[in-house]
């Protein structure tokens, strides 16, 4: 019943920007930390960014200074602003709702493809 739906992916040139969105339905959004992961072909799934229920943020080293995670609980939405994109950012991007603080379950979105190429 819970759904997380990502959007905003696409094909962009190096140095360009994208903003990803993840909208939750049938979920008490404010009770969940929200996280972005990415996975490129042949590679492990990588944690990109986290925003807690209090709004504190953390980033993977590979995206620090370029990406920004934010959330709007009134819209049940988490965002990932991606600037200065590089070819190595090419991956499928997934959002994850992490309910561990309140002993709730976790939920994955279906992903959105980001391709950075000239």
PDB file of N, CA and C in Angstrom, residues 4 7 9 18 25 30 35 37 44 46 48-49 55 57 61 69 81 86 89 96-97 108 114:
ATOM      1  N   UNK A   4       6.509   4.812  -2.871  1.00  0.00           N
ATOM      2  CA  UNK A   4       7.449   5.897  -3.086  1.00  0.00           C
ATOM      3  C   UNK A   4       7.719   5.967  -4.580  1.00  0.00           C
ATOM      4  N   UNK A   7      10.932  10.760  -9.507  1.00  0.00           N
ATOM      5  CA  UNK A   7      10.829  11.395 -10.804  1.00  0.00           C
ATOM      6  C   UNK A   7      11.964  12.399 -10.947  1.00  0.00           C
ATOM      7  N   UNK A   9      14.601  12.162 -13.248  1.00  0.00           N
ATOM      8  CA  UNK A   9      15.788  11.679 -13.924  1.00  0.00           C
ATOM      9  C   UNK A   9      15.760  12.000 -15.401  1.00  0.00           C
ATOM     10  N   UNK A  18      20.250  18.456 -12.212  1.00  0.00           N
ATOM     11  CA  UNK A  18      18.951  17.807 -12.168  1.00  0.00           C
ATOM     12  C   UNK A  18      18.421  17.875 -10.751  1.00  0.00           C
ATOM     13  N   UNK A  25       3.142   8.034  -0.667  1.00  0.00           N
ATOM     14  CA  UNK A  25       1.705   7.941  -0.457  1.00  0.00           C
ATOM     15  C   UNK A  25       1.427   6.839   0.551  1.00  0.00           C
ATOM     16  N   UNK A  30       6.495  12.203   7.957  1.00  0.00           N
ATOM     17  CA  UNK A  30       7.341  12.876   8.937  1.00  0.00           C
ATOM     18  C   UNK A  30       7.991  11.928   9.933  1.00  0.00           C
ATOM     19  N   UNK A  35      16.232   8.782   2.484  1.00  0.00           N
ATOM     20  CA  UNK A  35      17.567   8.531   1.966  1.00  0.00           C
ATOM     21  C   UNK A  35      17.519   8.363   0.452  1.00  0.00           C
ATOM     22  N   UNK A  37      19.768   6.572  -2.612  1.00  0.00           N
ATOM     23  CA  UNK A  37      20.800   5.632  -3.018  1.00  0.00           C
ATOM     24  C   UNK A  37      20.928   5.668  -4.531  1.00  0.00           C
ATOM     25  N   UNK A  44      27.981  -1.874  -6.543  1.00  0.00           N
ATOM     26  CA  UNK A  44      27.136  -1.978  -5.361  1.00  0.00           C
ATOM     27  C   UNK A  44      26.233  -0.759  -5.238  1.00  0.00           C
ATOM     28  N   UNK A  46      24.943   2.380  -3.554  1.00  0.00           N
ATOM     29  CA  UNK A  46      25.707   3.365  -2.810  1.00  0.00           C
ATOM     30  C   UNK A  46      24.780   4.373  -2.152  1.00  0.00           C
ATOM     31  N   UNK A  48      23.811   7.873  -1.092  1.00  0.00           N
ATOM     32  CA  UNK A  48      24.131   9.190  -1.627  1.00  0.00           C
ATOM     33  C   UNK A  48      23.899  10.279  -0.597  1.00  0.00           C
ATOM     34  N   UNK A  49      22.736  10.258   0.055  1.00  0.00           N
ATOM     35  CA  UNK A  49      22.372  11.329   0.970  1.00  0.00           C
ATOM     36  C   UNK A  49      21.298  10.850   1.928  1.00  0.00           C
ATOM     37  N   UNK A  55      15.652  16.869  10.101  1.00  0.00           N
ATOM     38  CA  UNK A  55      16.146  17.707   9.032  1.00  0.00           C
ATOM     39  C   UNK A  55      17.654  17.803   8.917  1.00  0.00           C
ATOM     40  N   UNK A  57      21.306  16.522   7.713  1.00  0.00           N
ATOM     41  CA  UNK A  57      21.683  15.882   6.461  1.00  0.00           C
ATOM     42  C   UNK A  57      23.089  15.319   6.515  1.00  0.00           C
ATOM     43  N   UNK A  61      30.818  10.835   0.275  1.00  0.00           N
ATOM     44  CA  UNK A  61      31.970  11.659  -0.091  1.00  0.00           C
ATOM     45  C   UNK A  61      31.980  12.020  -1.577  1.00  0.00           C
ATOM     46  N   UNK A  69      20.168  17.347  -0.309  1.00  0.00           N
ATOM     47  CA  UNK A  69      18.915  16.670  -0.012  1.00  0.00           C
ATOM     48  C   UNK A  69      18.047  17.600   0.830  1.00  0.00           C
ATOM     49  N   UNK A  81      18.780  17.679  -5.093  1.00  0.00           N
ATOM     50  CA  UNK A  81      19.303  18.628  -6.063  1.00  0.00           C
ATOM     51  C   UNK A  81      20.719  18.210  -6.420  1.00  0.00           C
ATOM     52  N   UNK A  86      28.605  14.712 -13.121  1.00  0.00           N
ATOM     53  CA  UNK A  86      29.730  14.062 -13.770  1.00  0.00           C
ATOM     54  C   UNK A  86      29.277  12.748 -14.383  1.00  0.00           C
ATOM     55  N   UNK A  89      28.313   9.975 -12.108  1.00  0.00           N
ATOM     56  CA  UNK A  89      27.040  10.036 -11.402  1.00  0.00           C
ATOM     57  C   UNK A  89      25.957   9.226 -12.100  1.00  0.00           C
ATOM     58  N   UNK A  96      14.533   5.883  -0.311  1.00  0.00           N
ATOM     59  CA  UNK A  96      14.243   4.899   0.723  1.00  0.00           C
ATOM     60  C   UNK A  96      13.703   5.615   1.947  1.00  0.00           C
ATOM     61  N   UNK A  97      12.565   5.158   2.425  1.00  0.00           N
ATOM     62  CA  UNK A  97      11.976   5.669   3.656  1.00  0.00           C
ATOM     63  C   UNK A  97      12.404   4.770   4.794  1.00  0.00           C
ATOM     64  N   UNK A 108      11.183   1.128  -0.322  1.00  0.00           N
ATOM     65  CA  UNK A 108      11.970   1.532  -1.471  1.00  0.00           C
ATOM     66  C   UNK A 108      11.088   2.029  -2.609  1.00  0.00           C
ATOM     67  N   UNK A 114      19.379   8.321 -14.112  1.00  0.00           N
ATOM     68  CA  UNK A 114      20.142   9.529 -14.386  1.00  0.00           C
ATOM     69  C   UNK A 114      21.329   9.144 -15.256  1.00  0.00           C
TER      70      UNK A 114
END
